[in-house]
Amino acid sequence: MIMTGDSAARISLATFPTPLEPAPRLAAAIGLRPDRLWIKRDDLTGLGGGGNKVRKLERTVAAALRDGADCLVTTGAAQSNHARLTAAAGARLGLPVTLVLAGHPGHPGAAPAGNLLLDEIFDADIRWAGDADDAALAAAAEQTAAELAAAGRRPAVIPFGGSNRDGAQAYADAARELRAQLRDQLRDGLGGTLAGQATSVVALGSGATMAGLVAEFGPGQVIGVHTGAVAAPAEAVAGLVAAVTGQPLDHRELRLRTDQVGDGYARLTEPTTAAIRLAARTEGIVLDPTYTGRAMAGLIAAARDRDLGRPATPVVFWHTGGLPGLFGHPEAAAIAR
Ligand SMILES: Cc1ncc(COP(=O)(O)O)c(C=O)c1O
């Protein structure tokens, strides 16, 4: 079903609204007032194990269908959540999906675990692109699409991470969903005022999730925690914000934490390990080693630095999913100890 309720059409893949849950024990453990911290459960978007990419796919796949696509191609790291959810979306819609992934067949990282296991269960065609950087992956995806077209198919290439204008627009929609929930759920009579002042904290990968939130809330109310997925995160986010709002944004206005990358995107860090344990042991919430664990480590650091606004204002942690990545991460066993 294609819906045309607002600026661009989207298809229905997710379950909305995702819950907004209080996290009082976690808040107290990191030095915040217990009633201040909320978790926006975008890990519960429904399709294919859930996560933020489902919202983006509602719009990026709608655009592909409008263009007449009969199959989908996308790219990512071996443990890409976006690739897994594109495979799930294709399965839901009856569209064959080809995933062009960084890595080598036969290497341990190509074993069917975590997201890769799900990619195979969703019956995606996996092509390995070797040690490819972003540009090489994009070129490999175009090459794959050309081969499919030569074979008589009509492929659409869904961008890396689902991050283009449509992907960011999906998170502007999500921001409006959150604002309505905060107004409903804040019970102190100042709900409307406080809801308007909430600070969102979110993992920053390819950038459209943060960009959509910034497009709706403004740059002062969103903290993006850089995961090391892209080389120039602030520029990427600012460009995507501008694509949604139609207004240029100086990337220096964005609030980014770049202190959680550690030894790189693929490596587990000590603060991430501590954050995953703390969220699990105070709230029974599972985070992942690459995105949401890093984002929570960034939130904990921001609380320590008193960078989360005045004591009464809400702080919303966006749980963007990624659980399969925990089971596909080579260092995950260290989190158990
Ligand atoms: C679980 C999870 N959280 C957050 C993100 C970051 O979203 P974005 O790529 O829009 O910055 C990703 C991106 O891959 C992700 O998989």
Short mmCIF file of N, CA, C and O in Angstrom, two decimals, residues 31-138:
data_model
loop_
_atom_site.label_atom_id
_atom_site.label_comp_id
_atom_site.label_asym_id
_atom_site.label_seq_id
_atom_site.Cartn_x
_atom_site.Cartn_y
_atom_site.Cartn_z
N GLY A 31 23.37 9.84 37.17
CA GLY A 31 23.36 11.15 37.80
C GLY A 31 22.29 12.10 37.29
O GLY A 31 22.38 13.31 37.51
N LEU A 32 21.25 11.57 36.62
CA LEU A 32 20.14 12.41 36.18
C LEU A 32 18.96 12.21 37.12
O LEU A 32 18.83 11.16 37.75
N ARG A 33 18.07 13.22 37.19
CA ARG A 33 16.83 13.03 37.93
C ARG A 33 16.08 11.83 37.35
O ARG A 33 15.98 11.71 36.13
N PRO A 34 15.55 10.94 38.20
CA PRO A 34 14.96 9.70 37.69
C PRO A 34 13.84 9.92 36.67
O PRO A 34 13.59 9.07 35.83
N ASP A 35 13.13 11.07 36.76
CA ASP A 35 12.01 11.28 35.83
C ASP A 35 12.44 11.97 34.53
O ASP A 35 11.60 12.32 33.72
N ARG A 36 13.73 12.15 34.34
CA ARG A 36 14.17 12.93 33.18
C ARG A 36 14.44 12.11 31.94
O ARG A 36 14.39 12.61 30.82
N LEU A 37 14.81 10.84 32.13
CA LEU A 37 15.33 10.06 30.99
C LEU A 37 14.24 9.17 30.39
O LEU A 37 13.56 8.43 31.11
N TRP A 38 14.12 9.26 29.07
CA TRP A 38 13.14 8.47 28.32
C TRP A 38 13.87 7.70 27.22
O TRP A 38 14.89 8.17 26.70
N ILE A 39 13.33 6.56 26.87
CA ILE A 39 13.90 5.80 25.75
C ILE A 39 12.83 5.68 24.66
O ILE A 39 11.73 5.15 24.91
N LYS A 40 13.16 6.17 23.48
CA LYS A 40 12.25 6.06 22.33
C LYS A 40 12.60 4.75 21.64
O LYS A 40 13.69 4.59 21.07
N ARG A 41 11.65 3.80 21.68
CA ARG A 41 11.95 2.42 21.32
C ARG A 41 11.83 2.17 19.81
O ARG A 41 11.02 1.37 19.35
N ASP A 42 12.71 2.82 19.05
CA ASP A 42 12.71 2.56 17.61
C ASP A 42 13.39 1.24 17.26
O ASP A 42 13.52 0.90 16.09
N ASP A 43 13.81 0.50 18.30
CA ASP A 43 14.19 -0.89 18.05
C ASP A 43 12.94 -1.75 17.83
O ASP A 43 13.04 -2.88 17.34
N LEU A 44 11.77 -1.19 18.15
CA LEU A 44 10.53 -1.96 18.06
C LEU A 44 9.68 -1.52 16.87
O LEU A 44 8.45 -1.48 16.95
N THR A 45 10.32 -1.22 15.76
CA THR A 45 9.56 -0.80 14.57
C THR A 45 8.90 -1.98 13.85
O THR A 45 8.15 -1.77 12.89
N GLY A 46 9.21 -3.19 14.29
CA GLY A 46 8.41 -4.33 13.81
C GLY A 46 9.05 -5.20 12.75
O GLY A 46 9.29 -6.37 12.98
N LEU A 47 9.32 -4.64 11.59
CA LEU A 47 9.80 -5.46 10.47
C LEU A 47 11.20 -6.04 10.73
O LEU A 47 12.09 -5.32 11.19
N GLY A 48 11.39 -7.29 10.40
CA GLY A 48 12.72 -7.88 10.25
C GLY A 48 13.67 -7.76 11.43
O GLY A 48 14.88 -7.74 11.25
N GLY A 49 13.13 -7.70 12.64
CA GLY A 49 13.97 -7.52 13.82
C GLY A 49 14.03 -6.07 14.27
O GLY A 49 14.57 -5.78 15.34
N GLY A 50 13.48 -5.15 13.50
CA GLY A 50 13.29 -3.77 13.94
C GLY A 50 14.53 -2.89 13.86
O GLY A 50 15.63 -3.36 13.59
N GLY A 51 14.31 -1.60 14.10
CA GLY A 51 15.40 -0.63 14.08
C GLY A 51 15.04 0.59 13.25
O GLY A 51 14.01 0.63 12.57
N ASN A 52 15.92 1.60 13.33
CA ASN A 52 15.62 2.89 12.68
C ASN A 52 15.51 2.78 11.17
O ASN A 52 14.80 3.55 10.53
N LYS A 53 16.19 1.81 10.58
CA LYS A 53 16.21 1.75 9.12
C LYS A 53 14.84 1.44 8.53
O LYS A 53 14.59 1.72 7.36
N VAL A 54 13.94 0.87 9.33
CA VAL A 54 12.60 0.56 8.80
C VAL A 54 11.87 1.85 8.43
O VAL A 54 11.21 1.93 7.38
N ARG A 55 11.99 2.87 9.30
CA ARG A 55 11.32 4.14 8.97
C ARG A 55 11.84 4.70 7.65
O ARG A 55 11.08 5.20 6.82
N LYS A 56 13.16 4.64 7.47
CA LYS A 56 13.74 5.18 6.23
C LYS A 56 13.27 4.39 5.02
O LYS A 56 12.95 4.96 3.97
N LEU A 57 13.24 3.06 5.17
CA LEU A 57 12.85 2.21 4.03
C LEU A 57 11.41 2.48 3.59
O LEU A 57 11.07 2.31 2.42
N GLU A 58 10.55 2.91 4.52
CA GLU A 58 9.18 3.22 4.10
C GLU A 58 9.18 4.28 3.01
O GLU A 58 8.30 4.30 2.15
N ARG A 59 10.15 5.16 3.06
CA ARG A 59 10.21 6.23 2.05
C ARG A 59 11.15 5.90 0.89
O ARG A 59 10.83 6.18 -0.27
N THR A 60 12.32 5.32 1.20
CA THR A 60 13.26 5.05 0.08
C THR A 60 12.72 3.96 -0.84
O THR A 60 12.87 4.05 -2.07
N VAL A 61 12.05 2.96 -0.28
CA VAL A 61 11.50 1.91 -1.13
C VAL A 61 10.26 2.43 -1.87
O VAL A 61 10.02 2.07 -3.03
N ALA A 62 9.49 3.31 -1.23
CA ALA A 62 8.35 3.92 -1.94
C ALA A 62 8.86 4.64 -3.18
O ALA A 62 8.26 4.55 -4.27
N ALA A 63 9.96 5.37 -3.04
CA ALA A 63 10.52 6.10 -4.20
C ALA A 63 10.96 5.11 -5.27
O ALA A 63 10.74 5.34 -6.47
N ALA A 64 11.57 3.99 -4.85
CA ALA A 64 12.01 2.98 -5.82
C ALA A 64 10.82 2.41 -6.59
O ALA A 64 10.85 2.26 -7.81
N LEU A 65 9.72 2.15 -5.86
CA LEU A 65 8.54 1.60 -6.52
C LEU A 65 7.92 2.61 -7.48
O LEU A 65 7.47 2.27 -8.58
N ARG A 66 7.92 3.88 -7.07
CA ARG A 66 7.40 4.93 -7.97
C ARG A 66 8.20 4.99 -9.26
O ARG A 66 7.67 5.28 -10.32
N ASP A 67 9.52 4.69 -9.12
CA ASP A 67 10.39 4.69 -10.31
C ASP A 67 10.27 3.39 -11.12
O ASP A 67 10.99 3.20 -12.09
N GLY A 68 9.42 2.48 -10.68
CA GLY A 68 9.17 1.26 -11.44
C GLY A 68 10.12 0.12 -11.13
O GLY A 68 10.21 -0.84 -11.90
N ALA A 69 10.82 0.18 -9.98
CA ALA A 69 11.79 -0.87 -9.66
C ALA A 69 11.10 -2.22 -9.45
O ALA A 69 9.98 -2.28 -8.92
N ASP A 70 11.80 -3.29 -9.86
CA ASP A 70 11.30 -4.64 -9.57
C ASP A 70 12.31 -5.43 -8.74
O ASP A 70 12.12 -6.62 -8.50
N CYS A 71 13.40 -4.78 -8.33
CA CYS A 71 14.34 -5.41 -7.40
C CYS A 71 15.17 -4.30 -6.75
O CYS A 71 15.20 -3.16 -7.25
N LEU A 72 15.80 -4.61 -5.61
CA LEU A 72 16.53 -3.61 -4.82
C LEU A 72 17.99 -4.02 -4.68
O LEU A 72 18.29 -5.21 -4.56
N VAL A 73 18.86 -3.01 -4.68
CA VAL A 73 20.29 -3.22 -4.43
C VAL A 73 20.70 -2.24 -3.34
O VAL A 73 20.29 -1.08 -3.38
N THR A 74 21.45 -2.70 -2.35
CA THR A 74 22.03 -1.73 -1.41
C THR A 74 23.38 -2.23 -0.92
O THR A 74 23.81 -3.35 -1.26
N THR A 75 24.04 -1.39 -0.12
CA THR A 75 25.41 -1.67 0.32
C THR A 75 25.52 -1.53 1.83
O THR A 75 24.63 -1.00 2.48
N GLY A 76 26.66 -1.96 2.35
CA GLY A 76 26.92 -1.75 3.76
C GLY A 76 28.10 -2.58 4.24
O GLY A 76 28.72 -3.31 3.46
N ALA A 77 28.35 -2.46 5.54
CA ALA A 77 29.33 -3.33 6.18
C ALA A 77 28.73 -4.74 6.27
O ALA A 77 27.52 -4.92 6.08
N ALA A 78 29.56 -5.72 6.58
CA ALA A 78 29.05 -7.10 6.66
C ALA A 78 27.90 -7.21 7.66
O ALA A 78 26.92 -7.92 7.42
N GLN A 79 28.02 -6.48 8.78
CA GLN A 79 26.97 -6.55 9.81
C GLN A 79 26.01 -5.35 9.71
O GLN A 79 25.51 -4.86 10.73
N SER A 80 25.74 -4.89 8.51
CA SER A 80 24.86 -3.74 8.32
C SER A 80 23.42 -4.05 8.72
O SER A 80 22.80 -4.98 8.19
N ASN A 81 22.88 -3.23 9.62
CA ASN A 81 21.46 -3.35 9.97
C ASN A 81 20.58 -2.89 8.81
O ASN A 81 19.50 -3.43 8.57
N HIS A 82 21.07 -1.87 8.11
CA HIS A 82 20.33 -1.36 6.94
C HIS A 82 20.20 -2.43 5.86
O HIS A 82 19.13 -2.60 5.27
N ALA A 83 21.28 -3.17 5.62
CA ALA A 83 21.23 -4.23 4.62
C ALA A 83 20.22 -5.30 5.04
O ALA A 83 19.39 -5.75 4.24
N ARG A 84 20.29 -5.69 6.32
CA ARG A 84 19.35 -6.71 6.83
C ARG A 84 17.89 -6.26 6.65
O ARG A 84 17.03 -7.03 6.23
N LEU A 85 17.63 -4.99 6.97
CA LEU A 85 16.24 -4.53 6.91
C LEU A 85 15.80 -4.27 5.48
O LEU A 85 14.61 -4.38 5.17
N THR A 86 16.73 -3.95 4.57
CA THR A 86 16.37 -3.86 3.15
C THR A 86 15.98 -5.25 2.65
O THR A 86 15.01 -5.41 1.90
N ALA A 87 16.74 -6.27 3.10
CA ALA A 87 16.40 -7.65 2.72
C ALA A 87 15.01 -8.01 3.24
O ALA A 87 14.21 -8.66 2.53
N ALA A 88 14.70 -7.59 4.47
CA ALA A 88 13.38 -7.88 5.05
C ALA A 88 12.28 -7.15 4.28
O ALA A 88 11.20 -7.71 4.01
N ALA A 89 12.54 -5.88 3.94
CA ALA A 89 11.54 -5.10 3.20
C ALA A 89 11.27 -5.74 1.85
O ALA A 89 10.12 -5.86 1.40
N GLY A 90 12.35 -6.19 1.18
CA GLY A 90 12.18 -6.86 -0.10
C GLY A 90 11.34 -8.12 0.04
O GLY A 90 10.44 -8.39 -0.77
N ALA A 91 11.61 -8.88 1.11
CA ALA A 91 10.83 -10.10 1.34
C ALA A 91 9.36 -9.75 1.54
O ALA A 91 8.46 -10.40 0.97
N ARG A 92 9.11 -8.71 2.34
CA ARG A 92 7.72 -8.31 2.62
C ARG A 92 6.98 -7.92 1.34
O ARG A 92 5.78 -8.16 1.19
N LEU A 93 7.73 -7.28 0.42
CA LEU A 93 7.09 -6.71 -0.79
C LEU A 93 7.22 -7.61 -2.02
O LEU A 93 6.73 -7.26 -3.10
N GLY A 94 7.95 -8.74 -1.87
CA GLY A 94 8.14 -9.63 -3.02
C GLY A 94 9.14 -9.10 -4.02
O GLY A 94 9.07 -9.42 -5.21
N LEU A 95 10.10 -8.30 -3.56
CA LEU A 95 11.14 -7.74 -4.44
C LEU A 95 12.47 -8.44 -4.14
O LEU A 95 12.93 -8.39 -2.98
N PRO A 96 13.13 -9.04 -5.12
CA PRO A 96 14.45 -9.62 -4.86
C PRO A 96 15.44 -8.53 -4.42
O PRO A 96 15.37 -7.40 -4.91
N VAL A 97 16.34 -8.88 -3.48
CA VAL A 97 17.30 -7.91 -2.94
C VAL A 97 18.72 -8.44 -3.13
O VAL A 97 19.00 -9.60 -2.79
N THR A 98 19.58 -7.58 -3.66
CA THR A 98 21.01 -7.90 -3.74
C THR A 98 21.76 -6.98 -2.78
O THR A 98 21.59 -5.76 -2.84
N LEU A 99 22.57 -7.56 -1.91
CA LEU A 99 23.37 -6.79 -0.94
C LEU A 99 24.83 -6.83 -1.37
O LEU A 99 25.39 -7.92 -1.52
N VAL A 100 25.43 -5.66 -1.56
CA VAL A 100 26.84 -5.56 -1.91
C VAL A 100 27.56 -5.13 -0.64
O VAL A 100 27.43 -3.99 -0.19
N LEU A 101 28.27 -6.08 -0.03
CA LEU A 101 28.82 -5.86 1.32
C LEU A 101 30.34 -5.80 1.30
O LEU A 101 31.00 -6.52 0.52
N ALA A 102 30.90 -4.97 2.18
CA ALA A 102 32.35 -4.91 2.32
C ALA A 102 32.83 -6.18 3.01
O ALA A 102 32.29 -6.56 4.05
N GLY A 103 33.84 -6.83 2.44
CA GLY A 103 34.36 -8.04 3.07
C GLY A 103 34.68 -9.09 2.04
O GLY A 103 34.49 -8.88 0.83
N HIS A 104 35.16 -10.23 2.53
CA HIS A 104 35.63 -11.30 1.65
C HIS A 104 34.91 -12.60 1.98
O HIS A 104 34.82 -12.97 3.16
N PRO A 105 34.44 -13.30 0.97
CA PRO A 105 33.81 -14.60 1.25
C PRO A 105 34.83 -15.54 1.88
O PRO A 105 36.01 -15.48 1.55
N GLY A 106 34.38 -16.33 2.83
CA GLY A 106 35.29 -17.29 3.46
C GLY A 106 36.00 -16.72 4.68
O GLY A 106 36.50 -17.48 5.51
N HIS A 107 36.05 -15.39 4.84
CA HIS A 107 36.67 -14.82 6.04
C HIS A 107 35.70 -14.93 7.21
O HIS A 107 34.49 -15.03 7.01
N PRO A 108 36.23 -14.89 8.46
CA PRO A 108 35.33 -15.06 9.62
C PRO A 108 34.18 -14.05 9.62
O PRO A 108 33.05 -14.40 9.99
N GLY A 109 34.43 -12.81 9.17
CA GLY A 109 33.38 -11.79 9.18
C GLY A 109 32.26 -12.07 8.19
O GLY A 109 31.22 -11.41 8.22
N ALA A 110 32.46 -13.05 7.30
CA ALA A 110 31.42 -13.39 6.32
C ALA A 110 30.60 -14.60 6.76
O ALA A 110 29.75 -15.08 6.02
N ALA A 111 30.86 -15.09 7.96
CA ALA A 111 30.11 -16.25 8.46
C ALA A 111 28.64 -15.86 8.71
O ALA A 111 28.36 -14.71 9.05
N PRO A 112 27.72 -16.79 8.55
CA PRO A 112 26.30 -16.46 8.73
C PRO A 112 25.93 -16.32 10.20
O PRO A 112 25.36 -17.23 10.81
N ALA A 113 26.26 -15.16 10.76
CA ALA A 113 25.93 -14.85 12.16
C ALA A 113 25.36 -13.43 12.20
O ALA A 113 25.64 -12.61 11.32
N GLY A 114 24.57 -13.15 13.22
CA GLY A 114 24.03 -11.80 13.40
C GLY A 114 23.22 -11.36 12.18
O GLY A 114 22.37 -12.08 11.67
N ASN A 115 23.50 -10.14 11.71
CA ASN A 115 22.76 -9.62 10.57
C ASN A 115 22.92 -10.49 9.33
O ASN A 115 21.97 -10.66 8.55
N LEU A 116 24.12 -11.03 9.13
CA LEU A 116 24.34 -11.84 7.92
C LEU A 116 23.48 -13.09 7.91
O LEU A 116 22.99 -13.52 6.86
N LEU A 117 23.30 -13.68 9.08
CA LEU A 117 22.41 -14.84 9.16
C LEU A 117 21.00 -14.45 8.72
O LEU A 117 20.36 -15.15 7.93
N LEU A 118 20.55 -13.30 9.21
CA LEU A 118 19.20 -12.84 8.84
C LEU A 118 19.13 -12.50 7.36
O LEU A 118 18.13 -12.79 6.69
N ASP A 119 20.20 -11.88 6.82
CA ASP A 119 20.21 -11.58 5.37
C ASP A 119 19.93 -12.86 4.58
O ASP A 119 19.17 -12.86 3.60
N GLU A 120 20.57 -13.94 5.00
CA GLU A 120 20.39 -15.19 4.26
C GLU A 120 19.00 -15.78 4.49
O GLU A 120 18.38 -16.31 3.57
N ILE A 121 18.51 -15.66 5.72
CA ILE A 121 17.15 -16.16 5.97
C ILE A 121 16.13 -15.38 5.13
O ILE A 121 15.15 -15.96 4.63
N PHE A 122 16.38 -14.07 4.95
CA PHE A 122 15.47 -13.28 4.10
C PHE A 122 15.73 -13.52 2.60
O PHE A 122 15.09 -12.91 1.76
N ASP A 123 16.71 -14.37 2.32
CA ASP A 123 17.00 -14.81 0.95
C ASP A 123 17.59 -13.72 0.07
O ASP A 123 17.36 -13.68 -1.15
N ALA A 124 18.37 -12.81 0.69
CA ALA A 124 19.07 -11.80 -0.12
C ALA A 124 20.22 -12.47 -0.87
O ALA A 124 20.82 -13.44 -0.39
N ASP A 125 20.53 -11.92 -2.04
CA ASP A 125 21.70 -12.35 -2.82
C ASP A 125 22.88 -11.50 -2.31
O ASP A 125 22.85 -10.27 -2.41
N ILE A 126 23.90 -12.15 -1.73
CA ILE A 126 25.01 -11.40 -1.13
C ILE A 126 26.21 -11.42 -2.06
O ILE A 126 26.64 -12.49 -2.51
N ARG A 127 26.74 -10.22 -2.35
CA ARG A 127 27.96 -10.12 -3.17
C ARG A 127 29.02 -9.41 -2.33
O ARG A 127 28.75 -8.35 -1.75
N TRP A 128 30.22 -10.00 -2.29
CA TRP A 128 31.29 -9.44 -1.45
C TRP A 128 32.16 -8.50 -2.30
O TRP A 128 32.61 -8.87 -3.38
N ALA A 129 32.39 -7.29 -1.76
CA ALA A 129 33.10 -6.25 -2.52
C ALA A 129 34.55 -6.11 -2.09
O ALA A 129 35.23 -5.18 -2.53
N GLY A 130 35.04 -7.00 -1.20
CA GLY A 130 36.43 -6.89 -0.74
C GLY A 130 36.60 -5.73 0.23
O GLY A 130 35.65 -5.30 0.87
N ASP A 131 37.85 -5.22 0.35
CA ASP A 131 38.14 -4.13 1.30
C ASP A 131 37.71 -2.79 0.70
O ASP A 131 38.55 -1.95 0.37
N ALA A 132 36.43 -2.60 0.56
CA ALA A 132 35.94 -1.43 -0.17
C ALA A 132 35.65 -0.28 0.78
O ALA A 132 35.04 -0.48 1.84
N ASP A 133 36.09 0.95 0.41
CA ASP A 133 35.66 2.14 1.16
C ASP A 133 34.29 2.57 0.61
O ASP A 133 33.71 1.91 -0.27
N ASP A 134 33.76 3.70 1.14
CA ASP A 134 32.40 4.12 0.76
C ASP A 134 32.27 4.27 -0.75
O ASP A 134 31.29 3.82 -1.36
N ALA A 135 33.27 4.92 -1.36
CA ALA A 135 33.19 5.19 -2.80
C ALA A 135 33.23 3.88 -3.59
O ALA A 135 32.47 3.70 -4.55
N ALA A 136 34.10 2.97 -3.16
CA ALA A 136 34.22 1.70 -3.88
C ALA A 136 32.94 0.86 -3.72
O ALA A 136 32.50 0.19 -4.66
N LEU A 137 32.33 0.92 -2.53
CA LEU A 137 31.07 0.20 -2.32
C LEU A 137 29.97 0.76 -3.21
O LEU A 137 29.20 0.01 -3.83
N ALA A 138 29.90 2.10 -3.28
CA ALA A 138 28.87 2.74 -4.13
C ALA A 138 29.09 2.33 -5.58
O ALA A 138 28.13 2.02 -6.31
#
